[in-house]
Structures are given as structure tokens and as C-alpha cells.
Short mmCIF file of C-alpha atoms in Angstrom, two decimals:
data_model
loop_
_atom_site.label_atom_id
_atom_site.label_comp_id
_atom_site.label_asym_id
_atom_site.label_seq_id
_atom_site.Cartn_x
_atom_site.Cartn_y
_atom_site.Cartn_z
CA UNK N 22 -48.76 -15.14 -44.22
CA UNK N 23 -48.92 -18.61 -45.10
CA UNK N 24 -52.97 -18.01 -44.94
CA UNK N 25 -52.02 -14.94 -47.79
CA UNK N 26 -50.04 -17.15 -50.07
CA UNK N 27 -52.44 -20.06 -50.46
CA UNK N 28 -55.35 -18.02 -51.51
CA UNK N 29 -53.38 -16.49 -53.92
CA UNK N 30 -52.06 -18.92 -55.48
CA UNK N 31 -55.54 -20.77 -55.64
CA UNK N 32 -57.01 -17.83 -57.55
CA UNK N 33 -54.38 -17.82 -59.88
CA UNK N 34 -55.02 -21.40 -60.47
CA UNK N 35 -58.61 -20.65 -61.37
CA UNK N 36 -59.36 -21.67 -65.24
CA UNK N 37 -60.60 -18.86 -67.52
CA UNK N 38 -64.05 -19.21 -68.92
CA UNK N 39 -64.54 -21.07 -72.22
CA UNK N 40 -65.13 -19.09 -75.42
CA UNK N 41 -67.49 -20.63 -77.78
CA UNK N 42 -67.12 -18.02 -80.75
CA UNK N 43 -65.60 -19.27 -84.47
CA UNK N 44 -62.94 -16.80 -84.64
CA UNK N 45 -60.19 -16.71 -82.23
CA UNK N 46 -61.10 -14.10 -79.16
CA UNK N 47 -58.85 -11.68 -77.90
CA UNK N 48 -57.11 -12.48 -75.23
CA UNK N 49 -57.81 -10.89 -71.83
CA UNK N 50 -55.62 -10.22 -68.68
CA UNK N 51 -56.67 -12.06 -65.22
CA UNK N 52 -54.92 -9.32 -63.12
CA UNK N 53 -58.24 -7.54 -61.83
CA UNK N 54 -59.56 -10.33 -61.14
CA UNK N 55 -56.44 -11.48 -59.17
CA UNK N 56 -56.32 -8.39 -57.23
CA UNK N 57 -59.20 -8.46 -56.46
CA UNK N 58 -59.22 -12.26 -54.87
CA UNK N 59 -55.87 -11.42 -53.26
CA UNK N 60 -57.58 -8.53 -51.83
CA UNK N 61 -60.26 -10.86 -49.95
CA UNK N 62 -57.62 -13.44 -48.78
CA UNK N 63 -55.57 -10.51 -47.11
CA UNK N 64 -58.96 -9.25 -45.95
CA UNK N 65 -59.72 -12.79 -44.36
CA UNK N 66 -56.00 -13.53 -43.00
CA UNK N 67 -56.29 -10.01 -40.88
CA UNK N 68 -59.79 -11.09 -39.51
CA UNK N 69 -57.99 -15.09 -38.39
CA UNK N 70 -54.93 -12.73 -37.16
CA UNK N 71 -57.31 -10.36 -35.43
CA UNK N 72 -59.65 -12.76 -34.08
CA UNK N 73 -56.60 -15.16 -32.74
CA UNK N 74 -55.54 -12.25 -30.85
CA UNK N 75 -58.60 -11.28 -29.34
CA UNK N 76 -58.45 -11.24 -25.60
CA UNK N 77 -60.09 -13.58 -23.93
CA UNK N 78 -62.44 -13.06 -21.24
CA UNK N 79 -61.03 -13.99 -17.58
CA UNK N 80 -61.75 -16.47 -15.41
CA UNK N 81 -65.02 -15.33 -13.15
CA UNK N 82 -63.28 -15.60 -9.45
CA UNK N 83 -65.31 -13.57 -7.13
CA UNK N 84 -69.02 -14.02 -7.07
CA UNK N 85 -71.37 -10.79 -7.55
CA UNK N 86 -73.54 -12.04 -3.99
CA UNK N 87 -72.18 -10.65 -0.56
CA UNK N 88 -72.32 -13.23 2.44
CA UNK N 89 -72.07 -10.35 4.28
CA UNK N 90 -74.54 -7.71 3.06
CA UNK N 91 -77.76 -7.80 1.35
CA UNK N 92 -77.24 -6.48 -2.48
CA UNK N 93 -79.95 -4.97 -4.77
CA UNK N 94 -80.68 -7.28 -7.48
CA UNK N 95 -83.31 -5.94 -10.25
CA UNK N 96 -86.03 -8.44 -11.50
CA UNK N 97 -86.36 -8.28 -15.02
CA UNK N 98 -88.48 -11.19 -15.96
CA UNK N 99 -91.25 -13.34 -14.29
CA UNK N 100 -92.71 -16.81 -15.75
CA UNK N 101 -95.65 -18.28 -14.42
CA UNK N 102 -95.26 -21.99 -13.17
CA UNK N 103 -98.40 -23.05 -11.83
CA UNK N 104 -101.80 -21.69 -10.20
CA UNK N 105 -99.80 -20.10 -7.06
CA UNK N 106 -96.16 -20.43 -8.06
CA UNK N 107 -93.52 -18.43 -10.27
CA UNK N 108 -90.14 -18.40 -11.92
CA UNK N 109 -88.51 -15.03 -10.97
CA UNK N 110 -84.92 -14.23 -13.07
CA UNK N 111 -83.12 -11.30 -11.48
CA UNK N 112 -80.39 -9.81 -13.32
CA UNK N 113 -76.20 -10.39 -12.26
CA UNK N 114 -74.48 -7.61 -13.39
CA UNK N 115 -72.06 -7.94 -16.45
CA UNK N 116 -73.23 -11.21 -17.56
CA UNK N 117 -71.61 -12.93 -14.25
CA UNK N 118 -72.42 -16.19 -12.61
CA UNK N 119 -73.45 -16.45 -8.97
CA UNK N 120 -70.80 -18.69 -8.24
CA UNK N 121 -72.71 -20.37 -5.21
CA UNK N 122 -71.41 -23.29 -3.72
CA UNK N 123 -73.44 -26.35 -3.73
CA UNK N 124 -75.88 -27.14 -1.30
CA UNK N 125 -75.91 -23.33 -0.03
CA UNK N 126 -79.03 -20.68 -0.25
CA UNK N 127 -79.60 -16.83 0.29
CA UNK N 128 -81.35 -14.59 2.52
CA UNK N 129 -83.92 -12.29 0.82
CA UNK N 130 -85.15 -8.55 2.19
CA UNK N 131 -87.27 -5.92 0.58
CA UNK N 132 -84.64 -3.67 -0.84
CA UNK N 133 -87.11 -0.71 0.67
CA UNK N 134 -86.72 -1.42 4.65
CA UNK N 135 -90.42 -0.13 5.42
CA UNK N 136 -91.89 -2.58 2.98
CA UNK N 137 -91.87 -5.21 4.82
CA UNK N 138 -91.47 -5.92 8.76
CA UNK N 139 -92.75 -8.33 10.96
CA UNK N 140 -95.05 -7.73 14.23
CA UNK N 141 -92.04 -6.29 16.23
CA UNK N 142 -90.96 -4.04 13.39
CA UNK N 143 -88.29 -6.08 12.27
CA UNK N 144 -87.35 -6.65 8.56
CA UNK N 145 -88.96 -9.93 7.29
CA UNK N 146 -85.89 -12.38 6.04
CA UNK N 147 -86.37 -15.58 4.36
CA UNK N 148 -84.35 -18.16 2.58
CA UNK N 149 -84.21 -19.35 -0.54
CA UNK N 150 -82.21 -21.62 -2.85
CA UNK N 151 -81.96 -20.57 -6.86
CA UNK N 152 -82.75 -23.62 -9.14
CA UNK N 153 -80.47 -21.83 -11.55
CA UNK N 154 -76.89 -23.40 -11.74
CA UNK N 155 -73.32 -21.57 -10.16
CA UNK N 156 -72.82 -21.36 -13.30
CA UNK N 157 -75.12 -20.01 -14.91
CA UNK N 158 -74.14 -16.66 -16.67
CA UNK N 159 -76.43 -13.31 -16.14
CA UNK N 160 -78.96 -13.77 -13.86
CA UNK N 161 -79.76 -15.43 -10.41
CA UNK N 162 -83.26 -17.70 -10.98
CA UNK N 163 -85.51 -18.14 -8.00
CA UNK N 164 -88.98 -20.81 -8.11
CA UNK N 165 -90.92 -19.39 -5.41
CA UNK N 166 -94.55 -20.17 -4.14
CA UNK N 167 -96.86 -17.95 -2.98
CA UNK N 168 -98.40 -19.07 0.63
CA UNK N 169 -101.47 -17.89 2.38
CA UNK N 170 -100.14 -16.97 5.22
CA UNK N 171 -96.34 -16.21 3.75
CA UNK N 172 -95.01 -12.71 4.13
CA UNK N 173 -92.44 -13.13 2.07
CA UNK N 174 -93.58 -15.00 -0.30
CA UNK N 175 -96.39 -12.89 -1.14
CA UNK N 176 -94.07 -10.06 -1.03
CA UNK N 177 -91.86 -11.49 -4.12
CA UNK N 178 -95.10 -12.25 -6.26
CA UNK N 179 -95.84 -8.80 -5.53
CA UNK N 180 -92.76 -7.64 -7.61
CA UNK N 181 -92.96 -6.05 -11.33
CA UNK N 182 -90.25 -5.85 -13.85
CA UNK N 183 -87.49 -3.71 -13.20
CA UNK N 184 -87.81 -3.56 -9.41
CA UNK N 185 -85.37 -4.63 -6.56
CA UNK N 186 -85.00 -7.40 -4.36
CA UNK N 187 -82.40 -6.89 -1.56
CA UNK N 188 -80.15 -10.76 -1.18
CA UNK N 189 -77.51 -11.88 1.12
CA UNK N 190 -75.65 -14.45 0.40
CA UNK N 191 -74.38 -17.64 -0.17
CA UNK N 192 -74.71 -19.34 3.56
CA UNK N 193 -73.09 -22.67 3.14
CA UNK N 194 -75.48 -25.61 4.70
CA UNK N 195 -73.26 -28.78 4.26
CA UNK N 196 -69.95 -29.61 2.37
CA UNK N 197 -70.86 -31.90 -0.19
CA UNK N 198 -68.16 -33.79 -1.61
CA UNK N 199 -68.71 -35.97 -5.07
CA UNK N 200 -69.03 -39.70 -4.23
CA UNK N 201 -68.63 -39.55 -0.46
CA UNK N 202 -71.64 -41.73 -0.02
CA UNK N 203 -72.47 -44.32 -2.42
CA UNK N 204 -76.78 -43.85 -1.75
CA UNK N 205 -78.32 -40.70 -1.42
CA UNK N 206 -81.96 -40.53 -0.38
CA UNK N 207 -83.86 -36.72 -1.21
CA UNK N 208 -87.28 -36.70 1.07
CA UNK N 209 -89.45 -33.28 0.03
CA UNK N 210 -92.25 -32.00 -0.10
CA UNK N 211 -93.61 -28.73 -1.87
CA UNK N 212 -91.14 -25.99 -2.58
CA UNK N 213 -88.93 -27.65 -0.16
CA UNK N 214 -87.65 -29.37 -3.42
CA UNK N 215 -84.96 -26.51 -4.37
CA UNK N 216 -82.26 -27.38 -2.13
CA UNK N 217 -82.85 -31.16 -3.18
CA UNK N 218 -82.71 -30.06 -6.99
CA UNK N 219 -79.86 -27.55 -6.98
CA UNK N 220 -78.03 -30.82 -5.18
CA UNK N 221 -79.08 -33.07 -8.23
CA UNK N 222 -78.00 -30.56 -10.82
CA UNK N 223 -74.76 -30.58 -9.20
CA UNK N 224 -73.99 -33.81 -8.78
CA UNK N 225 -75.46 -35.61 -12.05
CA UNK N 226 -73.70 -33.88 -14.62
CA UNK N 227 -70.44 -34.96 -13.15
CA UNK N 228 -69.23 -37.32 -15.08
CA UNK N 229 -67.29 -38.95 -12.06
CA UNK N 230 -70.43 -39.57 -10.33
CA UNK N 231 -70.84 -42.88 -9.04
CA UNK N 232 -73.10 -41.79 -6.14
CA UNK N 233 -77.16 -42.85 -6.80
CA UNK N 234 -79.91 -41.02 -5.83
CA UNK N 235 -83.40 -41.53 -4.78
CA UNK N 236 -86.05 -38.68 -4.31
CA UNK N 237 -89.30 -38.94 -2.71
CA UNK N 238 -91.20 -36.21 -3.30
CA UNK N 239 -94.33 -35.66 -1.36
CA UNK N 240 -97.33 -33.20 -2.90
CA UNK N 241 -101.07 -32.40 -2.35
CA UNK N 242 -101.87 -32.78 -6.03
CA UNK N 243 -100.53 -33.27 -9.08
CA UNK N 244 -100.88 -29.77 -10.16
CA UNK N 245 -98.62 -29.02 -6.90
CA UNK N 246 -95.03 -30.85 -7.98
CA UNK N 247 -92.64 -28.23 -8.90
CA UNK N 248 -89.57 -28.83 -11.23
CA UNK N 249 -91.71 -32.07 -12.23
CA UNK N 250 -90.56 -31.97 -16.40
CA UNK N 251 -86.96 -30.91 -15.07
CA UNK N 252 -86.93 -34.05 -12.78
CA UNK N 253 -88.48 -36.31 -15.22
CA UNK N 254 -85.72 -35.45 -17.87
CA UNK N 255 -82.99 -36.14 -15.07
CA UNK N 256 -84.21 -39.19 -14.41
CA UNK N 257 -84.11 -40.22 -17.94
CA UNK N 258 -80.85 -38.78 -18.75
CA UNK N 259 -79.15 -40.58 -15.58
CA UNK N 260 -81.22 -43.64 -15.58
CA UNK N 261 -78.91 -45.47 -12.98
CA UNK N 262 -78.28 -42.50 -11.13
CA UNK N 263 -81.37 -41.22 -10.52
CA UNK N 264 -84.78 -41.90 -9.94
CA UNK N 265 -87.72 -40.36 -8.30
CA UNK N 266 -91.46 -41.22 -6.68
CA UNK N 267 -93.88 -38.81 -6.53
CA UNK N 268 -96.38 -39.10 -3.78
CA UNK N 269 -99.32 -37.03 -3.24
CA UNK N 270 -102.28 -36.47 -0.48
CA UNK N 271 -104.87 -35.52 -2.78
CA UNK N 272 -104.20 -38.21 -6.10
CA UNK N 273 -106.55 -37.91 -9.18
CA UNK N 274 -108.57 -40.85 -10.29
CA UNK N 275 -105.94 -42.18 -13.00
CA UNK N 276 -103.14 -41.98 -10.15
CA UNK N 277 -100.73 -44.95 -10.24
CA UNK N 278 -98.14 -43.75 -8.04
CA UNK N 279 -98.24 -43.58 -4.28
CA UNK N 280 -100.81 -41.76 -2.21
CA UNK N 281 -100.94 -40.29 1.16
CA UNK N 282 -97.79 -39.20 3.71
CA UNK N 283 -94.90 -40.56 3.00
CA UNK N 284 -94.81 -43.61 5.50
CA UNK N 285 -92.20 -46.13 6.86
CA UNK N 286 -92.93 -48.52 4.63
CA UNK N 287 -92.38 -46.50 1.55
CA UNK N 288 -89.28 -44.75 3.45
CA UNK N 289 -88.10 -49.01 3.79
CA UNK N 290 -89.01 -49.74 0.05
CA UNK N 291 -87.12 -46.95 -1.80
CA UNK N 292 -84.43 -45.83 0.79
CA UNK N 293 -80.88 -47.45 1.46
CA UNK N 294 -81.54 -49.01 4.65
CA UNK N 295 -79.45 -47.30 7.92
CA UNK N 296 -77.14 -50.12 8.19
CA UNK N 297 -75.07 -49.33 5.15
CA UNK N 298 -73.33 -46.60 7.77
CA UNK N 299 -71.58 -43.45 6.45
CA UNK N 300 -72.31 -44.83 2.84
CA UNK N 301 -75.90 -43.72 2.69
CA UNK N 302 -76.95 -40.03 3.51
CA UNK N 303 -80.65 -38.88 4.02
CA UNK N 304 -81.29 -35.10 2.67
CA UNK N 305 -84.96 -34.08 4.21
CA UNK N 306 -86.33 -30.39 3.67
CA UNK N 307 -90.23 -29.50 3.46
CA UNK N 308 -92.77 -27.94 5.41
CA UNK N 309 -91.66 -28.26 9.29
CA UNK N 310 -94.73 -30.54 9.81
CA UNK N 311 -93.08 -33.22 7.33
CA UNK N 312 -89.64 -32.19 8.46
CA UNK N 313 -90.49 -33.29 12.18
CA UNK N 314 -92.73 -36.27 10.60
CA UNK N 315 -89.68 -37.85 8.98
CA UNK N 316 -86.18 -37.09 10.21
CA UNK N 317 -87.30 -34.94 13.79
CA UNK N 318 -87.61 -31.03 14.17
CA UNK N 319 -85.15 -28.53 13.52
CA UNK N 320 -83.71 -26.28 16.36
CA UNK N 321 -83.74 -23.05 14.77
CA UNK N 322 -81.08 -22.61 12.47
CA UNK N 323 -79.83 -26.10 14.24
CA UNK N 324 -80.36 -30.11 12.77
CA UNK N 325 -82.08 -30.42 16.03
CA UNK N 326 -81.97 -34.05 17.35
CA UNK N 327 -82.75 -37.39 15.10
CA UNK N 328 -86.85 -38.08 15.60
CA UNK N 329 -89.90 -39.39 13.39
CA UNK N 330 -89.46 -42.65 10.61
CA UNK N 331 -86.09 -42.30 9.98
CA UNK N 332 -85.00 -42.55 13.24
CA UNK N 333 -87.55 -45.58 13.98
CA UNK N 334 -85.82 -47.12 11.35
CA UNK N 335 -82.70 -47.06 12.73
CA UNK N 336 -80.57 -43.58 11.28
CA UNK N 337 -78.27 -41.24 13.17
CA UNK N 338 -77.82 -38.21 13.40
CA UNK N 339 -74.50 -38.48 10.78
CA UNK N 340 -76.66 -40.05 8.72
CA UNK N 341 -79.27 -37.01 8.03
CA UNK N 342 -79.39 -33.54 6.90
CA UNK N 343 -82.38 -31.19 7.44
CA UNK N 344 -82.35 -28.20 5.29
#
């Protein structure tokens, strides 16, 4: 009531107005107008009292996705990014987060099983890694590009407002831990960037990091780098944290950066060389011709053995990470 009693007391402490007449004027009583100022402070103390007893809204501790099952997610807006790729925003129910641990993707399905099915009648899966934070409250954000010959991809870009995707998820993919290794290299190329970002977003922010990291990014044109301005603002927000080289196979005329595949010698110039042991860490994901270029191929769902540059130059298997 303490609240009560100094708004009163202010109001009574307001001066009357000043009466310019000859003759004396008739005096007249303040107690509407105290009433009426008492009235408002009371008004405003129940509001504080009110408002400081408002519940507050719990901790988010269980994540809307299913590792185990695909969920129906509904798509309710799309944003074109370039001439063949698209932001996609699919709704989490009551404003939730998706609460997905870093360095971890999804499985996507057409929520309607006939939709889509491979030669041997088989639901079409994929994989895909938001660029949309955990954290992020009400809605699950997915950067997809649409391929020629990609089922799935096609598929998505086929999707309207207010339909369904069916998603499965998270599946962990390895158990990143803040400032285990003091250089990070990021080798993409194409939409192969998400995993790489989603790990940048993570990590940056953290004001404990100490960890710096170098992306290569490998394109066909400049028209082709995804998540370029969002890079480009992380690189100038975490100057000596973070920096990135953009190389592409098709480069305009006024091109200053590098050109081509990304080579050995470029791998030698920006990349903490093998020798620093388990205090550098190479993160490679792209289309499986770069993958097997650079770092070896995949088995599968399996790293696959060490192959291509970076094991010419010297890296182990501990050393690299294929997504």
C-alpha cells in the first residue's frame, strides 16, 4: 500500500490554480479532485499487484518433434530466396521452440503416404537441418533448394499455405561441446551449408567462445550462396571468431574472391594445418561429389573412411566430420 499512500499524498501536494480576479474569490474544496487522483493511484497499485502476481510461463522442457515418429507440421508461410530456392516456416504448436540439439537434423515425409514413393514403392525420406535456432519460439524454419532431379525437394516447393509436412526428429550427428577444439574449419558447398550454419549460430553467440572458425564455402555462382547476408553479418559481428571465403565455379567478371573447386592449396592457406591434433576439427557436408573430393565418401549413414585433400594433407579420421 505503500504504492497507495505516495500518490496520495502527491496529489494533495498539488498547488491550486492562481486566481487573477480584483476581488477575493471564493474559496473552493480540492476533495473531487482528490478522489478522484486517489482513485487512479489505487487503480494503478492493483494493476503493479496484479501484474507482479501474474504467473509466469514455464520453462519449455520437452520439445514438440518426435525422434521416434514423423509429426504433421502445417506450413503457413513461404519466402522466396533465390531463382530455385525457398524459406519454408512451419508452425510449432503453442508458440514452442524445437528444442533441437546442436549439430542434429530431421527426417521429412509427405504427411499423405501415396504422395510420394520411390521406384520400389517406398516413402521418399530426406534430411534436413532448420536454419532457425532451438530456440526459436513458434515455428520450425527450413532453407530448402529445389533440384532437378530431387524428389523431395521438389515435393516441398510443391507445398501451399496451410498444408502438412510429416517430420521426424531430432537425430543427433555429433556432440559438440563449446571450446573443445581451439580451430574449426566448415568446407560446403550449396545447401550443404545448413548444418555448417545452424553450428555457427550456436556457437558464436556464446559468449564463452574462444573456439575460431573458418568456412569455405564452395558455389557455382554468385547468385547460388545461400545464407550469404546472414554469414556476412556473422562475420562482422565476431570478427576474430569468424570468417568466411566464398569460392565459386562459375565467377562473374568483377569476382575477387577465389574461383574454381576448392583445392589443396586453398584447403593449406585458410585451414589449421592437421598437426595441431585434437585441437583443430574439419566439418565437410555438400554434394557427395565434393564430399568424396575433400574429406573421402560417406558409407551410408556411416563417416566412411578418411580420402581426398584432407587426407593428402595429413588428417584423421578424429579429425573430420562428414555430415
Amino acid at each position: 500500500m505503500s504504492f497507495f499512500r505516495t500518490a496520495v499524498s502527491r496529489s494533495i501536494r498539488i498547488p491550486a490554480a492562481r486566481t487573477y480576479a480584483t476581488t477575493p474569490a471564493k474559496k473552493s474544496s480540492n476533495l473531487p479532485f482528490v478522489l478522484l487522483t486517489a482513485g487512479v493511484a489505487l487503480g494503478g497499485a492493483y494493476w503493479y499487484l496484479d501484474q507482479s502476481q501474474a504467473p509466469v510461463k514455464p520453462k519449455q522442457e520437452k520439445s514438440p518433434l518426435d525422434p521416434q515418429n514423423f509429426i504433421d507440421f502445417k506450413l503457413k508461410k513461404v519466402v522466396p530466396y533465390n531463382h530455385n530456392s525457398s524459406i519454408f516456416h512451419f508452425e510449432l504448436p503453442n508458440d514452442e521452440a524445437s528444442l533441437i540439439p546442436i549439430t542434429s537434423c530431421l527426417v521429412v515425409k509427405a504427411s499423405d503416404p501415396e504422395a510420394l514413393k520411390d521406384a520400389k514403392g517406398k516413402p521418399i525420406i530426406r534430411p534436413y537441418t532448420p536454419v532457425s535456432r532451438s530456440d526459436h519460439p513458434g515455428e520450425l524454419v527450413l532453407l530448402v533448394k529445389e533440384y532437378d532431379t530431387g524428389n523431395m525437394s521438389k515435393y516441398i516447393h510443391s507445398l501451399k499455405e496451410g498444408d502438412t509436412l510429416a517430420i521426424k526428429g531430432p537425430i543427433p550427428k555429433f556432440p559438440y561441446t563449446a571450446n573443445e577444439f581451439d580451430e574449426v574449419a566448415l568446407i560446403g558447398g550449396g545447401s550443404g551449408i545448413t548444418p555448417l550454419y545452424q553450428l555457427l549460430i550456436h556457437a558464436l553467440p556464446d559468449k564463452e567462445n574462444k573456439t575460431k572458425f573458418k568456412l569455405l564455402f564452395g558455389n557455382i555462382t554468385e547468385d547460388d550462396i545461400l545464407l550469404r547476408k546472414e554469414l556476412d553479418e556473422l562475420k562482422a559481428k565476431y570478427p576474430n571468431n569468424f570468417d568466411v571465403v566464398y569460392v565459386l565455379d562459375r565467377p562473374s567478371a568483377g569476382w575477387t574472391g577465389p574461383s574454381g573447386f576448392i583445392t589443396a592449396d586453398l584447403l593449406k592457406k585458410h585451414v589449421a594445418p592437421a598437426d595441431l591434433k585434437g585441437k583443430v576439427k574439419v566439418f565437410v557436408c555438400g554434394p557427395p561429389p565434393q564430399v568424396a573430393s575433400i574429406a573421402g565418401k560417406k558409407a551410408g549413414m556411416k563417416q566412411g573412411e578418411i580420402g581426398g585433400i584432407l587426407k593428402e594433407l595429413g588428417y584423421t579420421e578424429d579429425q573430420v566430420f562428414k555430415f
